[in-house]
Structures are given as C-alpha cells and as structure tokens.
CSV table of C-alpha atoms in Angstrom, one decimal:
chain,number,residue,atom,x,y,z
A,629,LYS,CA,7.8,-18.5,-9.5
A,630,ASN,CA,8.9,-18.0,-5.9
A,631,GLU,CA,10.9,-20.8,-4.4
A,632,VAL,CA,8.9,-20.6,-1.2
A,633,GLU,CA,5.2,-20.0,-1.4
A,634,GLN,CA,2.8,-19.5,1.5
A,635,SER,CA,-1.0,-19.6,1.6
A,636,PRO,CA,-3.1,-17.9,2.5
A,637,GLN,CA,-1.6,-14.4,2.3
A,638,ASN,CA,-4.2,-13.1,4.7
A,639,LEU,CA,-6.4,-15.0,7.2
A,640,THR,CA,-9.0,-13.6,9.6
A,641,ALA,CA,-10.6,-16.0,12.1
A,642,GLN,CA,-12.6,-16.0,15.3
A,643,GLU,CA,-11.1,-16.7,18.7
A,644,GLY,CA,-11.0,-20.4,19.4
A,645,GLU,CA,-10.8,-21.5,15.7
A,646,PHE,CA,-8.2,-24.0,14.5
A,647,ILE,CA,-5.8,-22.3,12.2
A,648,THR,CA,-3.7,-23.8,9.3
A,649,ILE,CA,-1.0,-21.9,7.4
A,650,ASN,CA,0.7,-23.7,4.5
A,651,CYS,CA,4.1,-23.5,3.0
A,652,SER,CA,5.3,-25.1,-0.2
A,653,TYR,CA,8.9,-25.0,-1.5
A,654,SER,CA,10.6,-26.1,-4.7
A,655,VAL,CA,14.3,-26.5,-3.7
A,656,GLY,CA,16.2,-29.1,-1.8
A,657,ILE,CA,16.4,-28.1,1.9
A,658,SER,CA,18.3,-28.9,5.0
A,659,ALA,CA,15.7,-27.4,7.3
A,660,LEU,CA,12.4,-25.4,7.3
A,661,HIS,CA,11.7,-22.6,9.6
A,662,TRP,CA,8.6,-21.0,10.9
A,663,LEU,CA,8.9,-17.5,12.4
A,664,GLN,CA,6.4,-15.0,13.9
A,665,GLN,CA,6.4,-11.2,13.7
A,666,HIS,CA,4.0,-9.1,15.8
A,667,PRO,CA,3.0,-5.7,14.5
A,668,GLY,CA,5.9,-3.3,15.1
A,669,GLY,CA,7.9,-6.1,16.5
A,670,GLY,CA,11.0,-8.1,15.7
A,671,ILE,CA,10.9,-11.6,14.3
A,672,VAL,CA,11.0,-14.6,16.5
A,673,SER,CA,11.8,-18.2,15.5
A,674,LEU,CA,9.0,-20.6,16.3
A,675,PHE,CA,10.2,-23.9,14.8
A,676,MET,CA,13.0,-25.4,12.9
A,677,LEU,CA,12.3,-28.8,11.4
A,678,SER,CA,13.7,-31.2,8.9
A,679,SER,CA,11.2,-34.0,9.3
A,680,GLY,CA,8.0,-35.0,11.0
A,681,LYS,CA,6.3,-32.8,13.5
A,682,LYS,CA,7.1,-30.4,16.3
A,683,LYS,CA,4.8,-29.0,19.0
A,684,HIS,CA,5.1,-26.1,21.3
A,685,GLY,CA,2.1,-25.2,23.4
A,686,ARG,CA,-0.8,-24.5,21.0
A,687,LEU,CA,1.5,-24.4,18.0
A,688,ILE,CA,2.2,-27.5,15.8
A,689,ALA,CA,4.4,-27.6,12.7
A,690,THR,CA,4.6,-30.5,10.3
A,691,ILE,CA,6.7,-31.2,7.3
A,692,ASN,CA,6.4,-33.6,4.4
A,693,ILE,CA,9.8,-33.8,2.7
A,694,GLN,CA,8.6,-35.9,-0.3
A,695,GLU,CA,5.8,-33.4,-1.1
A,696,LYS,CA,7.9,-30.4,-0.2
A,697,HIS,CA,5.2,-29.0,2.0
A,698,SER,CA,4.9,-27.8,5.6
A,699,SER,CA,2.0,-26.6,7.7
A,700,LEU,CA,1.7,-24.5,10.8
A,701,HIS,CA,-1.3,-25.1,13.0
A,702,ILE,CA,-2.6,-23.1,15.9
A,703,THR,CA,-5.2,-24.7,18.1
A,704,ALA,CA,-7.7,-22.7,20.2
A,705,SER,CA,-6.5,-19.5,18.6
A,706,HIS,CA,-6.4,-16.3,20.6
A,707,PRO,CA,-6.2,-12.6,19.7
A,708,ARG,CA,-2.6,-12.5,20.9
A,709,ASP,CA,-1.8,-15.0,18.1
A,710,SER,CA,-2.5,-12.1,15.6
A,711,ALA,CA,0.8,-11.7,13.7
A,712,VAL,CA,2.6,-12.4,10.5
A,713,TYR,CA,3.8,-15.9,10.2
A,714,ILE,CA,6.7,-16.5,7.9
A,715,CYS,CA,8.1,-19.7,6.4
A,716,ALA,CA,11.7,-19.9,5.3
A,717,VAL,CA,13.9,-22.7,4.1
A,718,SER,CA,17.6,-23.4,4.5
A,719,ASP,CA,18.7,-24.2,0.9
A,720,MET,CA,20.9,-27.3,0.7
A,721,ASP,CA,23.2,-25.5,-1.6
A,722,SER,CA,23.8,-22.5,0.6
A,723,ASN,CA,25.6,-22.5,3.9
A,724,TYR,CA,24.3,-19.3,5.1
A,725,GLN,CA,21.2,-18.0,3.5
A,726,LEU,CA,17.5,-18.6,4.1
A,727,ILE,CA,14.9,-18.4,1.3
A,728,TRP,CA,11.9,-16.6,2.6
A,729,GLY,CA,8.2,-16.8,2.0
A,730,ALA,CA,6.2,-13.6,1.8
A,731,GLY,CA,4.4,-14.3,5.1
A,732,THR,CA,0.8,-14.9,6.1
A,733,LYS,CA,-1.0,-12.1,8.0
A,734,LEU,CA,-3.2,-13.7,10.7
A,735,ILE,CA,-5.9,-11.7,12.6
A,736,ILE,CA,-7.8,-13.4,15.3
A,737,LYS,CA,-11.0,-11.6,16.4
A,738,PRO,CA,-12.3,-11.8,19.9
B,783,ASP,CA,19.0,-15.6,26.0
B,784,VAL,CA,20.3,-14.5,22.6
B,785,LYS,CA,20.2,-10.8,22.2
B,786,VAL,CA,20.5,-8.9,19.0
B,787,THR,CA,20.3,-5.1,19.3
B,788,GLN,CA,20.0,-2.4,16.7
B,789,SER,CA,21.2,1.1,17.3
B,790,SER,CA,17.9,2.8,16.6
B,791,ARG,CA,14.2,1.8,16.4
B,792,TYR,CA,13.2,4.8,14.3
B,793,LEU,CA,15.4,7.1,12.1
B,794,VAL,CA,14.5,10.0,9.8
B,795,LYS,CA,17.2,11.1,7.3
B,796,ARG,CA,17.3,13.4,4.3
B,797,THR,CA,18.1,12.4,0.7
B,798,GLY,CA,21.8,12.3,0.1
B,799,GLU,CA,22.8,11.8,3.8
B,800,LYS,CA,25.1,9.0,4.8
B,801,VAL,CA,23.3,6.7,7.1
B,802,PHE,CA,24.8,4.1,9.6
B,803,LEU,CA,22.8,1.3,11.0
B,804,GLU,CA,24.5,-0.8,13.6
B,805,CYS,CA,23.8,-4.2,14.9
B,806,VAL,CA,25.3,-6.0,17.9
B,807,GLN,CA,24.9,-9.6,19.0
B,808,ASP,CA,26.0,-11.2,22.2
B,809,MET,CA,26.0,-14.9,21.3
B,810,ASP,CA,29.4,-15.2,19.6
B,811,HIS,CA,27.6,-16.0,16.3
B,812,GLU,CA,29.7,-16.3,13.2
B,813,ASN,CA,27.0,-15.2,10.7
B,814,MET,CA,25.3,-11.8,10.6
B,815,PHE,CA,22.7,-10.6,8.2
B,816,TRP,CA,21.1,-7.4,7.1
B,817,TYR,CA,17.6,-7.5,5.6
B,818,ARG,CA,15.0,-5.0,4.5
B,819,GLN,CA,11.4,-5.7,4.8
B,820,ASP,CA,8.8,-4.0,2.6
B,821,PRO,CA,5.0,-4.6,2.5
B,822,GLY,CA,4.2,-7.3,0.0
B,823,LEU,CA,7.8,-8.2,-0.7
B,824,GLY,CA,8.8,-10.0,2.5
B,825,LEU,CA,12.3,-10.2,3.7
B,826,ARG,CA,15.1,-9.5,1.2
B,827,LEU,CA,18.8,-10.1,2.0
B,828,ILE,CA,21.0,-7.1,1.5
B,829,TYR,CA,24.4,-8.4,2.8
B,830,PHE,CA,25.7,-11.1,5.1
B,831,SER,CA,28.9,-11.8,6.8
B,832,TYR,CA,30.3,-15.2,7.9
B,833,ASP,CA,33.4,-13.9,9.7
B,834,VAL,CA,35.2,-10.7,10.7
B,835,LYS,CA,36.0,-8.6,7.7
B,836,MET,CA,34.2,-11.0,5.4
B,837,LYS,CA,31.1,-10.0,3.5
B,838,GLU,CA,28.9,-11.4,0.7
B,839,LYS,CA,26.3,-9.6,-1.3
B,840,GLY,CA,22.7,-10.7,-0.9
B,841,ASP,CA,19.8,-10.2,-3.3
B,842,ILE,CA,19.7,-6.4,-3.2
B,843,PRO,CA,23.1,-4.9,-2.3
B,844,GLU,CA,22.9,-1.8,-4.6
B,845,GLY,CA,23.1,1.4,-2.7
B,846,TYR,CA,24.4,-0.3,0.5
B,847,SER,CA,27.7,-1.3,2.0
B,848,VAL,CA,28.6,-3.1,5.2
B,849,SER,CA,31.4,-3.3,7.7
B,850,ARG,CA,32.3,-6.0,10.2
B,851,GLU,CA,35.4,-5.1,12.1
B,852,LYS,CA,34.5,-7.1,15.2
B,853,LYS,CA,32.7,-10.4,15.5
B,854,GLU,CA,29.8,-9.0,17.5
B,855,ARG,CA,29.1,-6.0,15.4
B,856,PHE,CA,27.8,-5.6,11.8
B,857,SER,CA,27.1,-2.2,10.3
B,858,LEU,CA,25.0,-1.3,7.3
B,859,ILE,CA,25.9,1.9,5.5
B,860,LEU,CA,23.8,3.9,3.1
B,861,GLU,CA,26.3,6.0,1.3
B,862,SER,CA,23.8,8.5,-0.1
B,863,ALA,CA,20.3,7.8,1.2
B,864,SER,CA,17.4,7.9,-1.3
B,865,THR,CA,13.7,7.9,-0.8
B,866,ASN,CA,13.4,4.3,-2.2
B,867,GLN,CA,15.5,3.2,0.8
B,868,THR,CA,12.7,4.0,3.1
B,869,SER,CA,12.0,0.7,4.7
B,870,MET,CA,12.3,-1.5,7.8
B,871,TYR,CA,15.8,-2.8,8.3
B,872,LEU,CA,16.3,-6.0,10.2
B,873,CYS,CA,19.6,-7.5,11.5
B,874,ALA,CA,20.0,-11.2,12.3
B,875,SER,CA,22.7,-13.5,13.5
B,876,SER,CA,23.3,-17.2,13.6
B,877,PHE,CA,25.9,-19.9,14.3
B,878,LEU,CA,27.7,-21.1,11.3
B,879,ASN,CA,26.6,-24.7,11.4
B,880,VAL,CA,23.7,-25.1,13.9
B,881,GLY,CA,20.8,-25.5,11.4
B,882,TYR,CA,21.1,-21.8,10.5
B,883,GLU,CA,18.4,-20.7,12.9
B,884,GLN,CA,18.6,-16.9,12.8
B,885,TYR,CA,18.0,-14.6,15.7
B,886,PHE,CA,16.6,-11.1,14.8
B,887,GLY,CA,17.0,-7.7,16.2
B,888,PRO,CA,13.9,-5.4,16.8
B,889,GLY,CA,14.4,-3.6,13.5
B,890,THR,CA,15.0,0.0,12.5
B,891,ARG,CA,12.3,1.8,10.6
B,892,LEU,CA,14.2,4.3,8.3
B,893,THR,CA,12.4,7.1,6.6
B,894,VAL,CA,14.3,9.1,4.0
B,895,THR,CA,12.7,12.4,3.1
C-alpha cells in the first residue's frame, strides 16, 4: 500500500465546475504539500500546510491531521487549470525527503 | 525568485554512453535532489545531497551516481546509459529546515536509444 494515495487518478470537468482532489496518507507528517505540473512543464509548489486551511486565488487546500486527509479545491475552474496535481508529505522521521503521491491529472474542457 | 536551472531540456544519447545532467540553484539551498518521473509511477527519488560533498541514496540509485562539489551545483551521472533510463529527470532544491518546500527545475527529458 502506498503511503500517500490520491484520488481520483484522472478527472475531466467542464469550465466553471468546482473541483476536489483528495489525498490520504498513512505516516506521521510535519507538513503536506500540493504541487502543480503543467504538460511539458516543471513542478510548482502551490501550498504547504500542517493544519487548517490555506487559500490562494481560486485554490483552497485543507488538511485534517486526525483523519490524515487533505483536499485541494479549485473554484470556478478554467481550462488553464488543466495540469497534474501532486500531493506530497514531509515524513516526521525524515529531515529531507518527501513522500509523493502518484498525481491527479485534471482536464478542464471549455 | 528562486531559480533552479537544468543543463538541457531534451537529450538523446546512445546505449552505453556516459551522461551528465547538471542542476544549478541560486538560492543558497542546502538540500538538492534528483528525481525521475515516469508515467503511472510518479516522482521517484534517485539521490539527494544535504551539503557539499555529501550524498544519500534515494529509492532508485542503481545505475546512477551524483556529484556535489559546490553548494549551488548538483550533477547526476549515468555511467553507462541504458534504454530503461529513458525518462524525465527533475532536479529540486530546498532549505534544510524551512518546512522542506522544494523548488523544481524545468526537467530534462532523456531518451536513450
């Protein structure tokens, strides 16, 4: 069983829809990261959080430490949001490494 | 702005060749990482370094080596390239203790024929 699991693996939606991507983990963490990768592009960090909720523009990330679960929401989705969204956790027992989810491929159709 | 650069965006090499991939960061980060990314497998850590001349194996170090002679530069070496090393290679860097947020380079797509 992977230590970080994302769902869904693939998601296709219409422009304007509210999007939710989920991440569950099984290890103790010091922080959880959400990252974005556009086709052919590098990876960009969106959020790093250890509790509660963070918001940046139309993106919202939440984390429930007790349930070991995080969600990434996109409001009023747009075709430019089409990308792979990756969840990763900083393992409490490791000073350096992140444990990576497999990613969720999101396609927003106009 | 943090900048992580990689020496090539695309590279084509022949089986058996020695391949060097170079990564440079300009933020004085202590940590540097090399990953490979394959469809369906996500990001897998090859090697990382937390200081000059220091290195630690990641999850898939076989067939690779690394060099960190200067703080800003981290090189990945494929001693004898094989077709199963065809992949996207991503370099990242981070501060040692600032929540471990990693900053990524644009990636090198390596094809070994």
